[in-house]
PDB file of C-alpha atoms in Angstrom:
ATOM      1  CA  UNK A   1       0.000   0.000   0.000  1.00 51.00           C
ATOM      2  CA  UNK A   2       0.967   3.649  -0.064  1.00 48.00           C
ATOM      3  CA  UNK A   3       4.040   5.079   1.571  1.00 44.00           C
ATOM      4  CA  UNK A   4       3.800   8.707   2.639  1.00 41.00           C
ATOM      5  CA  UNK A   5       6.520  11.205   3.471  1.00 36.00           C
ATOM      6  CA  UNK A   6       4.888  11.945   6.793  1.00 37.00           C
ATOM      7  CA  UNK A   7       3.576   9.427   9.234  1.00 38.00           C
ATOM      8  CA  UNK A   8       1.119   8.906  12.024  1.00 36.00           C
ATOM      9  CA  UNK A   9       2.503   6.265  14.396  1.00 36.00           C
ATOM     10  CA  UNK A  10      -0.694   5.372  16.149  1.00 36.00           C
ATOM     11  CA  UNK A  11       0.267   1.893  17.199  1.00 34.00           C
ATOM     12  CA  UNK A  12       3.710   0.595  16.393  1.00 34.00           C
ATOM     13  CA  UNK A  13       6.206   0.122  19.230  1.00 35.00           C
ATOM     14  CA  UNK A  14       4.925  -2.472  21.650  1.00 33.00           C
ATOM     15  CA  UNK A  15       7.989  -3.376  23.684  1.00 36.00           C
ATOM     16  CA  UNK A  16       8.841  -2.614  27.282  1.00 39.00           C
ATOM     17  CA  UNK A  17       7.955  -4.194  30.580  1.00 37.00           C
ATOM     18  CA  UNK A  18       6.937  -1.187  32.659  1.00 41.00           C
ATOM     19  CA  UNK A  19       3.500  -1.228  34.282  1.00 43.00           C
ATOM     20  CA  UNK A  20       3.552   2.432  35.304  1.00 51.00           C
ATOM     21  CA  UNK A  21       0.146   4.097  35.330  1.00 53.00           C
ATOM     22  CA  UNK A  22      -0.148   7.652  34.010  1.00 55.00           C
ATOM     23  CA  UNK A  23      -2.445   9.618  36.302  1.00 53.00           C
ATOM     24  CA  UNK A  24      -5.370  11.393  34.633  1.00 49.00           C
ATOM     25  CA  UNK A  25      -5.123  15.087  33.904  1.00 48.00           C
ATOM     26  CA  UNK A  26      -6.687  17.238  36.616  1.00 56.00           C
ATOM     27  CA  UNK A  27      -8.819  19.120  34.114  1.00 77.00           C
ATOM     28  CA  UNK A  28     -12.509  18.450  34.612  1.00 82.00           C
ATOM     29  CA  UNK A  29     -13.408  19.316  31.027  1.00 94.00           C
ATOM     30  CA  UNK A  30     -15.026  16.539  29.035  1.00 95.00           C
ATOM     31  CA  UNK A  31     -13.347  18.037  25.960  1.00 96.00           C
ATOM     32  CA  UNK A  32      -9.898  17.259  27.371  1.00 96.00           C
ATOM     33  CA  UNK A  33      -7.902  14.630  25.449  1.00 94.00           C
ATOM     34  CA  UNK A  34      -4.286  13.478  25.337  1.00 94.00           C
ATOM     35  CA  UNK A  35      -2.852  10.838  23.019  1.00 92.00           C
ATOM     36  CA  UNK A  36      -0.345   8.277  24.328  1.00 92.00           C
ATOM     37  CA  UNK A  37       1.467   5.465  22.576  1.00 88.00           C
ATOM     38  CA  UNK A  38       1.562   1.825  23.659  1.00 87.00           C
ATOM     39  CA  UNK A  39       4.391   2.546  26.079  1.00 89.00           C
ATOM     40  CA  UNK A  40       2.446   5.355  27.758  1.00 94.00           C
ATOM     41  CA  UNK A  41       4.582   8.086  26.197  1.00 90.00           C
ATOM     42  CA  UNK A  42       2.667  11.239  25.196  1.00 91.00           C
ATOM     43  CA  UNK A  43       2.222  12.139  21.538  1.00 88.00           C
ATOM     44  CA  UNK A  44       2.697  15.881  21.352  1.00 83.00           C
ATOM     45  CA  UNK A  45       1.449  16.159  17.784  1.00 79.00           C
ATOM     46  CA  UNK A  46       0.199  13.682  15.219  1.00 74.00           C
ATOM     47  CA  UNK A  47       2.105  15.623  12.560  1.00 68.00           C
ATOM     48  CA  UNK A  48       5.373  15.501  14.524  1.00 59.00           C
ATOM     49  CA  UNK A  49       5.479  11.759  15.122  1.00 57.00           C
ATOM     50  CA  UNK A  50       8.961  10.416  14.243  1.00 42.00           C
ATOM     51  CA  UNK A  51       7.727   7.378  12.313  1.00 42.00           C
ATOM     52  CA  UNK A  52       6.283   7.431   8.816  1.00 37.00           C
ATOM     53  CA  UNK A  53       2.643   7.846   8.090  1.00 64.00           C
ATOM     54  CA  UNK A  54       2.176   4.354   6.694  1.00 75.00           C
ATOM     55  CA  UNK A  55      -1.026   3.056   8.256  1.00 91.00           C
ATOM     56  CA  UNK A  56      -3.539   1.832   5.715  1.00 93.00           C
ATOM     57  CA  UNK A  57      -6.329   1.749   8.300  1.00 94.00           C
ATOM     58  CA  UNK A  58      -6.654   3.858  11.447  1.00 95.00           C
ATOM     59  CA  UNK A  59      -9.357   2.523  13.767  1.00 95.00           C
ATOM     60  CA  UNK A  60     -10.617   5.017  16.339  1.00 96.00           C
ATOM     61  CA  UNK A  61     -12.611   3.481  19.162  1.00 96.00           C
ATOM     62  CA  UNK A  62     -15.133   5.659  20.894  1.00 98.00           C
ATOM     63  CA  UNK A  63     -17.319   5.889  23.947  1.00 96.00           C
ATOM     64  CA  UNK A  64     -20.528   6.943  22.239  1.00 96.00           C
ATOM     65  CA  UNK A  65     -21.573  10.542  23.005  1.00 96.00           C
ATOM     66  CA  UNK A  66     -18.282  11.410  24.758  1.00 97.00           C
ATOM     67  CA  UNK A  67     -17.570  15.008  23.630  1.00 97.00           C
ATOM     68  CA  UNK A  68     -13.802  14.730  24.033  1.00 97.00           C
ATOM     69  CA  UNK A  69     -13.604  11.597  21.920  1.00 98.00           C
ATOM     70  CA  UNK A  70     -15.742  13.123  19.167  1.00 98.00           C
ATOM     71  CA  UNK A  71     -13.677  16.314  19.155  1.00 97.00           C
ATOM     72  CA  UNK A  72     -10.492  14.245  18.840  1.00 94.00           C
ATOM     73  CA  UNK A  73     -11.954  12.267  15.934  1.00 95.00           C
ATOM     74  CA  UNK A  74     -12.651  15.428  13.964  1.00 96.00           C
ATOM     75  CA  UNK A  75      -9.211  16.852  14.718  1.00 93.00           C
ATOM     76  CA  UNK A  76      -7.485  13.608  13.774  1.00 92.00           C
ATOM     77  CA  UNK A  77      -9.327  13.302  10.475  1.00 93.00           C
ATOM     78  CA  UNK A  78      -8.415  16.887   9.631  1.00 92.00           C
ATOM     79  CA  UNK A  79      -4.734  16.193  10.388  1.00 89.00           C
ATOM     80  CA  UNK A  80      -4.635  12.952   8.425  1.00 89.00           C
ATOM     81  CA  UNK A  81      -6.260  14.684   5.473  1.00 89.00           C
ATOM     82  CA  UNK A  82      -3.514  17.308   5.474  1.00 87.00           C
ATOM     83  CA  UNK A  83      -0.745  14.811   4.780  1.00 85.00           C
ATOM     84  CA  UNK A  84      -2.575  12.200   2.761  1.00 76.00           C
ATOM     85  CA  UNK A  85      -4.109  13.143  -0.570  1.00 72.00           C
ATOM     86  CA  UNK A  86      -6.749  10.439  -0.224  1.00 90.00           C
ATOM     87  CA  UNK A  87      -8.090   9.899   3.290  1.00 93.00           C
ATOM     88  CA  UNK A  88     -11.486   8.237   3.453  1.00 97.00           C
ATOM     89  CA  UNK A  89     -13.825   8.363   6.429  1.00 98.00           C
ATOM     90  CA  UNK A  90     -15.493   5.087   7.408  1.00 98.00           C
ATOM     91  CA  UNK A  91     -18.366   4.988   9.883  1.00 98.00           C
ATOM     92  CA  UNK A  92     -20.084   2.436  12.079  1.00 98.00           C
ATOM     93  CA  UNK A  93     -22.971   4.900  12.271  1.00 97.00           C
ATOM     94  CA  UNK A  94     -24.234   4.226   8.729  1.00 98.00           C
ATOM     95  CA  UNK A  95     -24.975   0.846   7.152  1.00 98.00           C
ATOM     96  CA  UNK A  96     -24.233  -0.393   3.661  1.00 98.00           C
ATOM     97  CA  UNK A  97     -27.897   0.129   2.801  1.00 98.00           C
ATOM     98  CA  UNK A  98     -27.290   3.863   3.320  1.00 98.00           C
ATOM     99  CA  UNK A  99     -24.295   4.158   0.976  1.00 98.00           C
ATOM    100  CA  UNK A 100     -26.018   5.586  -2.102  1.00 98.00           C
ATOM    101  CA  UNK A 101     -27.866   8.212  -0.068  1.00 98.00           C
ATOM    102  CA  UNK A 102     -24.697   9.089   1.831  1.00 98.00           C
ATOM    103  CA  UNK A 103     -22.860   9.481  -1.483  1.00 98.00           C
ATOM    104  CA  UNK A 104     -25.541  11.897  -2.649  1.00 98.00           C
ATOM    105  CA  UNK A 105     -25.093  13.976   0.488  1.00 98.00           C
ATOM    106  CA  UNK A 106     -21.306  14.118   0.228  1.00 97.00           C
ATOM    107  CA  UNK A 107     -21.687  15.280  -3.389  1.00 97.00           C
ATOM    108  CA  UNK A 108     -24.072  18.038  -2.310  1.00 97.00           C
ATOM    109  CA  UNK A 109     -27.050  16.555  -4.169  1.00 98.00           C
ATOM    110  CA  UNK A 110     -29.323  16.341  -1.094  1.00 98.00           C
ATOM    111  CA  UNK A 111     -29.645  18.202   2.184  1.00 98.00           C
ATOM    112  CA  UNK A 112     -28.749  17.067   5.688  1.00 98.00           C
ATOM    113  CA  UNK A 113     -32.296  16.517   6.909  1.00 98.00           C
ATOM    114  CA  UNK A 114     -33.055  14.370   3.862  1.00 98.00           C
ATOM    115  CA  UNK A 115     -29.964  12.303   4.684  1.00 98.00           C
ATOM    116  CA  UNK A 116     -31.097  11.791   8.271  1.00 98.00           C
ATOM    117  CA  UNK A 117     -34.698  10.999   7.330  1.00 98.00           C
ATOM    118  CA  UNK A 118     -33.763   8.486   4.631  1.00 98.00           C
ATOM    119  CA  UNK A 119     -30.971   6.528   6.304  1.00 97.00           C
ATOM    120  CA  UNK A 120     -30.426   4.764   9.604  1.00 94.00           C
ATOM    121  CA  UNK A 121     -28.398   7.745  10.850  1.00 96.00           C
ATOM    122  CA  UNK A 122     -27.915   7.573  14.600  1.00 96.00           C
ATOM    123  CA  UNK A 123     -30.020   9.924  16.777  1.00 96.00           C
ATOM    124  CA  UNK A 124     -26.846  11.761  17.859  1.00 97.00           C
ATOM    125  CA  UNK A 125     -25.683  12.358  14.281  1.00 98.00           C
ATOM    126  CA  UNK A 126     -25.929  16.150  14.471  1.00 97.00           C
ATOM    127  CA  UNK A 127     -24.083  16.483  17.763  1.00 96.00           C
ATOM    128  CA  UNK A 128     -21.397  13.832  17.320  1.00 97.00           C
ATOM    129  CA  UNK A 129     -20.827  12.877  13.656  1.00 98.00           C
ATOM    130  CA  UNK A 130     -21.904  15.898  11.648  1.00 98.00           C
ATOM    131  CA  UNK A 131     -18.482  17.546  12.036  1.00 96.00           C
ATOM    132  CA  UNK A 132     -16.679  14.500  10.655  1.00 97.00           C
ATOM    133  CA  UNK A 133     -18.933  14.173   7.618  1.00 98.00           C
ATOM    134  CA  UNK A 134     -18.724  17.912   6.911  1.00 97.00           C
ATOM    135  CA  UNK A 135     -14.915  17.709   7.030  1.00 96.00           C
ATOM    136  CA  UNK A 136     -15.052  14.868   4.548  1.00 97.00           C
ATOM    137  CA  UNK A 137     -17.279  16.946   2.259  1.00 96.00           C
ATOM    138  CA  UNK A 138     -14.904  19.893   2.475  1.00 95.00           C
ATOM    139  CA  UNK A 139     -11.914  17.677   1.679  1.00 93.00           C
ATOM    140  CA  UNK A 140     -13.724  15.849  -1.150  1.00 94.00           C
ATOM    141  CA  UNK A 141     -13.137  12.645   0.801  1.00 97.00           C
ATOM    142  CA  UNK A 142     -15.147   9.476   0.387  1.00 97.00           C
ATOM    143  CA  UNK A 143     -17.378   8.442   3.284  1.00 98.00           C
ATOM    144  CA  UNK A 144     -17.922   4.707   3.735  1.00 98.00           C
ATOM    145  CA  UNK A 145     -21.207   3.475   5.192  1.00 98.00           C
ATOM    146  CA  UNK A 146     -19.468   0.440   6.649  1.00 98.00           C
ATOM    147  CA  UNK A 147     -21.869  -1.261   9.007  1.00 98.00           C
ATOM    148  CA  UNK A 148     -24.544  -3.941   8.727  1.00 98.00           C
ATOM    149  CA  UNK A 149     -28.170  -2.735   8.980  1.00 97.00           C
ATOM    150  CA  UNK A 150     -29.396  -2.595  12.569  1.00 96.00           C
ATOM    151  CA  UNK A 151     -32.632  -4.479  11.905  1.00 95.00           C
ATOM    152  CA  UNK A 152     -30.755  -7.462  10.456  1.00 97.00           C
ATOM    153  CA  UNK A 153     -28.219  -7.559  13.274  1.00 97.00           C
ATOM    154  CA  UNK A 154     -31.005  -7.310  15.862  1.00 96.00           C
ATOM    155  CA  UNK A 155     -32.697 -10.363  14.369  1.00 97.00           C
ATOM    156  CA  UNK A 156     -29.418 -12.301  14.389  1.00 97.00           C
ATOM    157  CA  UNK A 157     -29.148 -11.493  18.086  1.00 95.00           C
ATOM    158  CA  UNK A 158     -32.611 -12.946  18.670  1.00 94.00           C
ATOM    159  CA  UNK A 159     -32.642 -15.914  16.309  1.00 95.00           C
ATOM    160  CA  UNK A 160     -28.981 -16.711  15.687  1.00 95.00           C
ATOM    161  CA  UNK A 161     -26.725 -16.701  12.652  1.00 95.00           C
ATOM    162  CA  UNK A 162     -29.203 -18.923  10.761  1.00 95.00           C
ATOM    163  CA  UNK A 163     -31.366 -15.816  10.325  1.00 97.00           C
ATOM    164  CA  UNK A 164     -29.079 -14.884   7.432  1.00 96.00           C
ATOM    165  CA  UNK A 165     -30.618 -17.738   5.430  1.00 94.00           C
ATOM    166  CA  UNK A 166     -33.919 -15.852   5.334  1.00 96.00           C
ATOM    167  CA  UNK A 167     -32.463 -12.787   3.625  1.00 96.00           C
ATOM    168  CA  UNK A 168     -32.920 -12.009  -0.052  1.00 96.00           C
ATOM    169  CA  UNK A 169     -30.003 -11.227  -2.365  1.00 97.00           C
ATOM    170  CA  UNK A 170     -30.078  -7.488  -1.737  1.00 97.00           C
ATOM    171  CA  UNK A 171     -30.177  -7.921   2.040  1.00 97.00           C
ATOM    172  CA  UNK A 172     -27.319 -10.428   1.827  1.00 97.00           C
ATOM    173  CA  UNK A 173     -25.197  -7.783   0.119  1.00 98.00           C
ATOM    174  CA  UNK A 174     -25.500  -5.597   3.203  1.00 98.00           C
ATOM    175  CA  UNK A 175     -23.749  -8.255   5.314  1.00 98.00           C
ATOM    176  CA  UNK A 176     -20.185  -9.576   5.137  1.00 98.00           C
ATOM    177  CA  UNK A 177     -19.817 -12.680   3.003  1.00 97.00           C
ATOM    178  CA  UNK A 178     -18.269 -14.598   5.928  1.00 96.00           C
ATOM    179  CA  UNK A 179     -19.311 -14.418   9.587  1.00 97.00           C
ATOM    180  CA  UNK A 180     -16.770 -16.215  11.776  1.00 96.00           C
ATOM    181  CA  UNK A 181     -18.207 -17.154  15.188  1.00 95.00           C
ATOM    182  CA  UNK A 182     -15.467 -19.637  16.087  1.00 95.00           C
ATOM    183  CA  UNK A 183     -13.669 -19.466  19.487  1.00 94.00           C
ATOM    184  CA  UNK A 184     -11.147 -16.650  19.964  1.00 94.00           C
ATOM    185  CA  UNK A 185      -9.806 -14.353  22.678  1.00 93.00           C
ATOM    186  CA  UNK A 186     -12.270 -11.763  21.417  1.00 93.00           C
ATOM    187  CA  UNK A 187     -15.186 -14.150  21.786  1.00 93.00           C
ATOM    188  CA  UNK A 188     -14.042 -15.038  25.289  1.00 92.00           C
ATOM    189  CA  UNK A 189     -13.902 -11.354  26.232  1.00 92.00           C
ATOM    190  CA  UNK A 190     -17.405 -10.854  24.849  1.00 93.00           C
ATOM    191  CA  UNK A 191     -18.830 -13.859  26.689  1.00 93.00           C
ATOM    192  CA  UNK A 192     -17.199 -12.747  29.926  1.00 91.00           C
ATOM    193  CA  UNK A 193     -18.928  -9.387  29.593  1.00 88.00           C
ATOM    194  CA  UNK A 194     -22.346 -11.058  29.364  1.00 86.00           C
ATOM    195  CA  UNK A 195     -23.841 -11.253  32.856  1.00 73.00           C
ATOM    196  CA  UNK A 196     -27.268 -12.537  31.877  1.00 73.00           C
ATOM    197  CA  UNK A 197     -28.888 -14.828  29.360  1.00 73.00           C
ATOM    198  CA  UNK A 198     -28.507 -18.509  28.597  1.00 87.00           C
ATOM    199  CA  UNK A 199     -25.408 -19.849  26.826  1.00 87.00           C
ATOM    200  CA  UNK A 200     -27.388 -20.320  23.616  1.00 88.00           C
ATOM    201  CA  UNK A 201     -28.764 -16.785  23.757  1.00 90.00           C
ATOM    202  CA  UNK A 202     -25.300 -15.380  24.397  1.00 93.00           C
ATOM    203  CA  UNK A 203     -24.079 -17.265  21.324  1.00 95.00           C
ATOM    204  CA  UNK A 204     -26.725 -15.424  19.336  1.00 95.00           C
ATOM    205  CA  UNK A 205     -25.633 -12.119  20.834  1.00 95.00           C
ATOM    206  CA  UNK A 206     -22.048 -12.867  19.857  1.00 96.00           C
ATOM    207  CA  UNK A 207     -23.143 -13.725  16.324  1.00 97.00           C
ATOM    208  CA  UNK A 208     -24.740 -10.282  16.149  1.00 97.00           C
ATOM    209  CA  UNK A 209     -21.616  -8.624  17.554  1.00 96.00           C
ATOM    210  CA  UNK A 210     -19.274 -10.318  15.121  1.00 97.00           C
ATOM    211  CA  UNK A 211     -21.612  -9.561  12.198  1.00 98.00           C
ATOM    212  CA  UNK A 212     -20.884  -5.902  12.881  1.00 98.00           C
ATOM    213  CA  UNK A 213     -17.131  -6.548  13.031  1.00 98.00           C
ATOM    214  CA  UNK A 214     -17.053  -8.694   9.905  1.00 98.00           C
ATOM    215  CA  UNK A 215     -19.170  -6.286   7.876  1.00 98.00           C
ATOM    216  CA  UNK A 216     -17.266  -3.162   8.874  1.00 98.00           C
ATOM    217  CA  UNK A 217     -13.915  -4.859   8.247  1.00 98.00           C
ATOM    218  CA  UNK A 218     -14.989  -6.207   4.852  1.00 98.00           C
ATOM    219  CA  UNK A 219     -16.321  -2.776   3.853  1.00 98.00           C
ATOM    220  CA  UNK A 220     -12.942  -1.213   4.637  1.00 98.00           C
ATOM    221  CA  UNK A 221     -11.000  -3.905   2.793  1.00 98.00           C
ATOM    222  CA  UNK A 222     -13.296  -3.670  -0.231  1.00 98.00           C
ATOM    223  CA  UNK A 223     -12.729   0.075  -0.391  1.00 98.00           C
ATOM    224  CA  UNK A 224      -8.949  -0.275  -0.186  1.00 98.00           C
ATOM    225  CA  UNK A 225      -8.977  -2.962  -2.870  1.00 98.00           C
ATOM    226  CA  UNK A 226     -10.479  -0.338  -5.186  1.00 97.00           C
ATOM    227  CA  UNK A 227      -8.387   2.602  -3.921  1.00 96.00           C
ATOM    228  CA  UNK A 228      -4.838   1.355  -3.557  1.00 92.00           C
ATOM    229  CA  UNK A 229      -3.348   4.706  -2.578  1.00 91.00           C
ATOM    230  CA  UNK A 230      -5.918   5.532   0.095  1.00 95.00           C
ATOM    231  CA  UNK A 231      -5.907   5.549   3.859  1.00 94.00           C
ATOM    232  CA  UNK A 232      -9.103   4.810   5.813  1.00 95.00           C
ATOM    233  CA  UNK A 233      -9.965   6.272   9.204  1.00 95.00           C
ATOM    234  CA  UNK A 234     -12.786   4.241  10.726  1.00 98.00           C
ATOM    235  CA  UNK A 235     -14.989   5.210  13.694  1.00 98.00           C
ATOM    236  CA  UNK A 236     -16.604   2.523  15.867  1.00 98.00           C
ATOM    237  CA  UNK A 237     -17.502   1.727  19.447  1.00 97.00           C
ATOM    238  CA  UNK A 238     -14.442   0.840  21.469  1.00 97.00           C
ATOM    239  CA  UNK A 239     -15.341  -2.834  21.971  1.00 96.00           C
ATOM    240  CA  UNK A 240     -14.985  -3.253  18.200  1.00 97.00           C
ATOM    241  CA  UNK A 241     -11.524  -1.651  18.333  1.00 96.00           C
ATOM    242  CA  UNK A 242      -9.911  -2.407  21.714  1.00 95.00           C
ATOM    243  CA  UNK A 243      -6.772  -4.586  21.663  1.00 94.00           C
ATOM    244  CA  UNK A 244      -7.083  -5.065  17.914  1.00 94.00           C
ATOM    245  CA  UNK A 245      -9.422  -8.000  18.575  1.00 94.00           C
ATOM    246  CA  UNK A 246     -12.562  -6.923  16.744  1.00 96.00           C
ATOM    247  CA  UNK A 247     -12.405  -5.139  13.401  1.00 98.00           C
ATOM    248  CA  UNK A 248      -8.608  -5.212  13.160  1.00 97.00           C
ATOM    249  CA  UNK A 249      -8.521  -8.982  13.607  1.00 97.00           C
ATOM    250  CA  UNK A 250     -10.945  -9.452  10.716  1.00 98.00           C
ATOM    251  CA  UNK A 251      -9.083  -7.006   8.457  1.00 98.00           C
ATOM    252  CA  UNK A 252      -5.843  -8.918   9.033  1.00 97.00           C
ATOM    253  CA  UNK A 253      -7.599 -12.166   8.143  1.00 97.00           C
ATOM    254  CA  UNK A 254      -9.020 -10.707   4.951  1.00 98.00           C
ATOM    255  CA  UNK A 255      -5.959  -8.685   3.909  1.00 98.00           C
ATOM    256  CA  UNK A 256      -2.811  -9.564   5.894  1.00 98.00           C
ATOM    257  CA  UNK A 257      -0.762  -7.046   3.919  1.00 97.00           C
ATOM    258  CA  UNK A 258      -2.655  -4.064   5.335  1.00 96.00           C
ATOM    259  CA  UNK A 259      -1.116  -2.062   8.152  1.00 95.00           C
ATOM    260  CA  UNK A 260      -3.848  -1.531  10.745  1.00 94.00           C
ATOM    261  CA  UNK A 261      -3.476   0.696  13.795  1.00 94.00           C
ATOM    262  CA  UNK A 262      -5.967   1.577  16.521  1.00 94.00           C
ATOM    263  CA  UNK A 263      -6.708   4.101  19.249  1.00 94.00           C
ATOM    264  CA  UNK A 264      -8.841   3.405  22.322  1.00 95.00           C
ATOM    265  CA  UNK A 265     -10.221   5.893  24.876  1.00 98.00           C
ATOM    266  CA  UNK A 266      -9.093   5.402  28.476  1.00 97.00           C
ATOM    267  CA  UNK A 267      -9.300   7.355  31.710  1.00 96.00           C
ATOM    268  CA  UNK A 268      -6.039   5.887  33.041  1.00 95.00           C
ATOM    269  CA  UNK A 269      -3.141   5.349  30.658  1.00 96.00           C
ATOM    270  CA  UNK A 270      -1.256   2.070  31.065  1.00 94.00           C
ATOM    271  CA  UNK A 271       2.156   1.113  29.720  1.00 95.00           C
ATOM    272  CA  UNK A 272       2.867  -1.999  27.684  1.00 93.00           C
ATOM    273  CA  UNK A 273      -0.345  -1.939  25.678  1.00 92.00           C
ATOM    274  CA  UNK A 274      -0.832  -2.984  22.054  1.00 90.00           C
ATOM    275  CA  UNK A 275      -2.540   0.149  20.798  1.00 90.00           C
ATOM    276  CA  UNK A 276      -2.586   3.895  21.186  1.00 92.00           C
ATOM    277  CA  UNK A 277      -4.543   5.305  24.119  1.00 94.00           C
ATOM    278  CA  UNK A 278      -6.636   8.448  24.103  1.00 95.00           C
ATOM    279  CA  UNK A 279      -6.844   9.771  27.641  1.00 96.00           C
ATOM    280  CA  UNK A 280     -10.175  11.426  28.431  1.00 96.00           C
ATOM    281  CA  UNK A 281     -12.111  12.306  31.546  1.00 96.00           C
ATOM    282  CA  UNK A 282     -14.935   9.934  32.529  1.00 95.00           C
ATOM    283  CA  UNK A 283     -18.537  10.642  31.653  1.00 94.00           C
ATOM    284  CA  UNK A 284     -20.971  11.276  34.526  1.00 93.00           C
ATOM    285  CA  UNK A 285     -22.330   8.085  36.112  1.00 92.00           C
ATOM    286  CA  UNK A 286     -25.560   6.904  34.529  1.00 90.00           C
ATOM    287  CA  UNK A 287     -27.019   5.998  37.907  1.00 92.00           C
ATOM    288  CA  UNK A 288     -26.063   6.772  41.492  1.00 92.00           C
ATOM    289  CA  UNK A 289     -28.881   4.990  43.306  1.00 91.00           C
ATOM    290  CA  UNK A 290     -29.309   1.264  42.769  1.00 85.00           C
ATOM    291  CA  UNK A 291     -33.099   1.442  42.544  1.00 86.00           C
ATOM    292  CA  UNK A 292     -32.803   3.917  39.678  1.00 88.00           C
ATOM    293  CA  UNK A 293     -30.524   1.534  37.825  1.00 82.00           C
ATOM    294  CA  UNK A 294     -32.908  -1.369  38.354  1.00 79.00           C
ATOM    295  CA  UNK A 295     -35.839   0.704  37.090  1.00 81.00           C
ATOM    296  CA  UNK A 296     -33.829   1.663  34.013  1.00 76.00           C
ATOM    297  CA  UNK A 297     -32.958  -1.958  33.227  1.00 72.00           C
ATOM    298  CA  UNK A 298     -36.589  -2.973  33.722  1.00 74.00           C
ATOM    299  CA  UNK A 299     -37.786  -0.348  31.258  1.00 73.00           C
ATOM    300  CA  UNK A 300     -35.138  -1.465  28.762  1.00 64.00           C
ATOM    301  CA  UNK A 301     -36.326  -5.060  29.087  1.00 61.00           C
ATOM    302  CA  UNK A 302     -39.921  -4.055  28.376  1.00 59.00           C
ATOM    303  CA  UNK A 303     -38.835  -2.199  25.230  1.00 60.00           C
ATOM    304  CA  UNK A 304     -36.951  -5.299  24.071  1.00 58.00           C
ATOM    305  CA  UNK A 305     -40.032  -7.457  24.616  1.00 55.00           C
ATOM    306  CA  UNK A 306     -42.172  -5.095  22.553  1.00 56.00           C
ATOM    307  CA  UNK A 307     -39.580  -5.190  19.774  1.00 53.00           C
ATOM    308  CA  UNK A 308     -39.620  -8.998  19.774  1.00 52.00           C
ATOM    309  CA  UNK A 309     -43.276  -8.928  18.753  1.00 51.00           C
ATOM    310  CA  UNK A 310     -42.749  -6.783  15.675  1.00 45.00           C
ATOM    311  CA  UNK A 311     -39.254  -7.555  14.334  1.00 62.00           C
ATOM    312  CA  UNK A 312     -37.802 -10.508  12.413  1.00 78.00           C
ATOM    313  CA  UNK A 313     -41.128 -11.539  10.843  1.00 62.00           C
TER     314      UNK A 313
END
């Protein structure tokens, strides 16, 4: 793939045995961010990194709705676009079914509200992803609607991977051609995070999770196969990015020659990691009182039950 005169070293050096923890910045601002490498050394400027800008794919994990993370994403995309003539933006927040409409918007053929009304744009599009897409428009950059449609993934989570057999040819094209649910460290981490549900139901949930990973990874690889000189910056929830186990793992399976790097948000920077760390301040707690949390979970369960009656028919 392309070699550039300047480089972003977002995840290269992995050596060292220190376990020193970098204490969080005292700033209380949720817009505060600081980038650290895998050895917990601060990155003063993306453009001043000593290594070459040779990543084919830059995965940026996010905590959804975190203002600092979203500000960093926009700043990073702007910096990458400065030194790379062809930097594409790839998003978890749009599905493959949205690609044609998203293309129309980037070309200026439709307005923003039409885009939102006619795609599965996330509810927080205007506050958290608008800036990224507008930067892409300004830079004449491609925007990849990388994800699988939510309604299909939801049904996989309820009925299992066999649900894919019910899809027509067009729907199949919105999903990766291969969905690998075999055992892995990533699968173990996912299963460990599941504190409820039967083993069979959790298998279905994992099938849904990995359908996202597989589809986003395949979308990125497909784009790079058609744009050999490009670099892709992809935005996704941190579980898909952390430790290079989700999307990165699939990309390396599909295209081992690609150089994939990743950044994950953290509140406490640790040394001897395998990816870059974006230090941010924590979001406010969702619940303080236990009874409020229980009521919230109960309401969520009722919404899920109502959805079960109408979806996947």
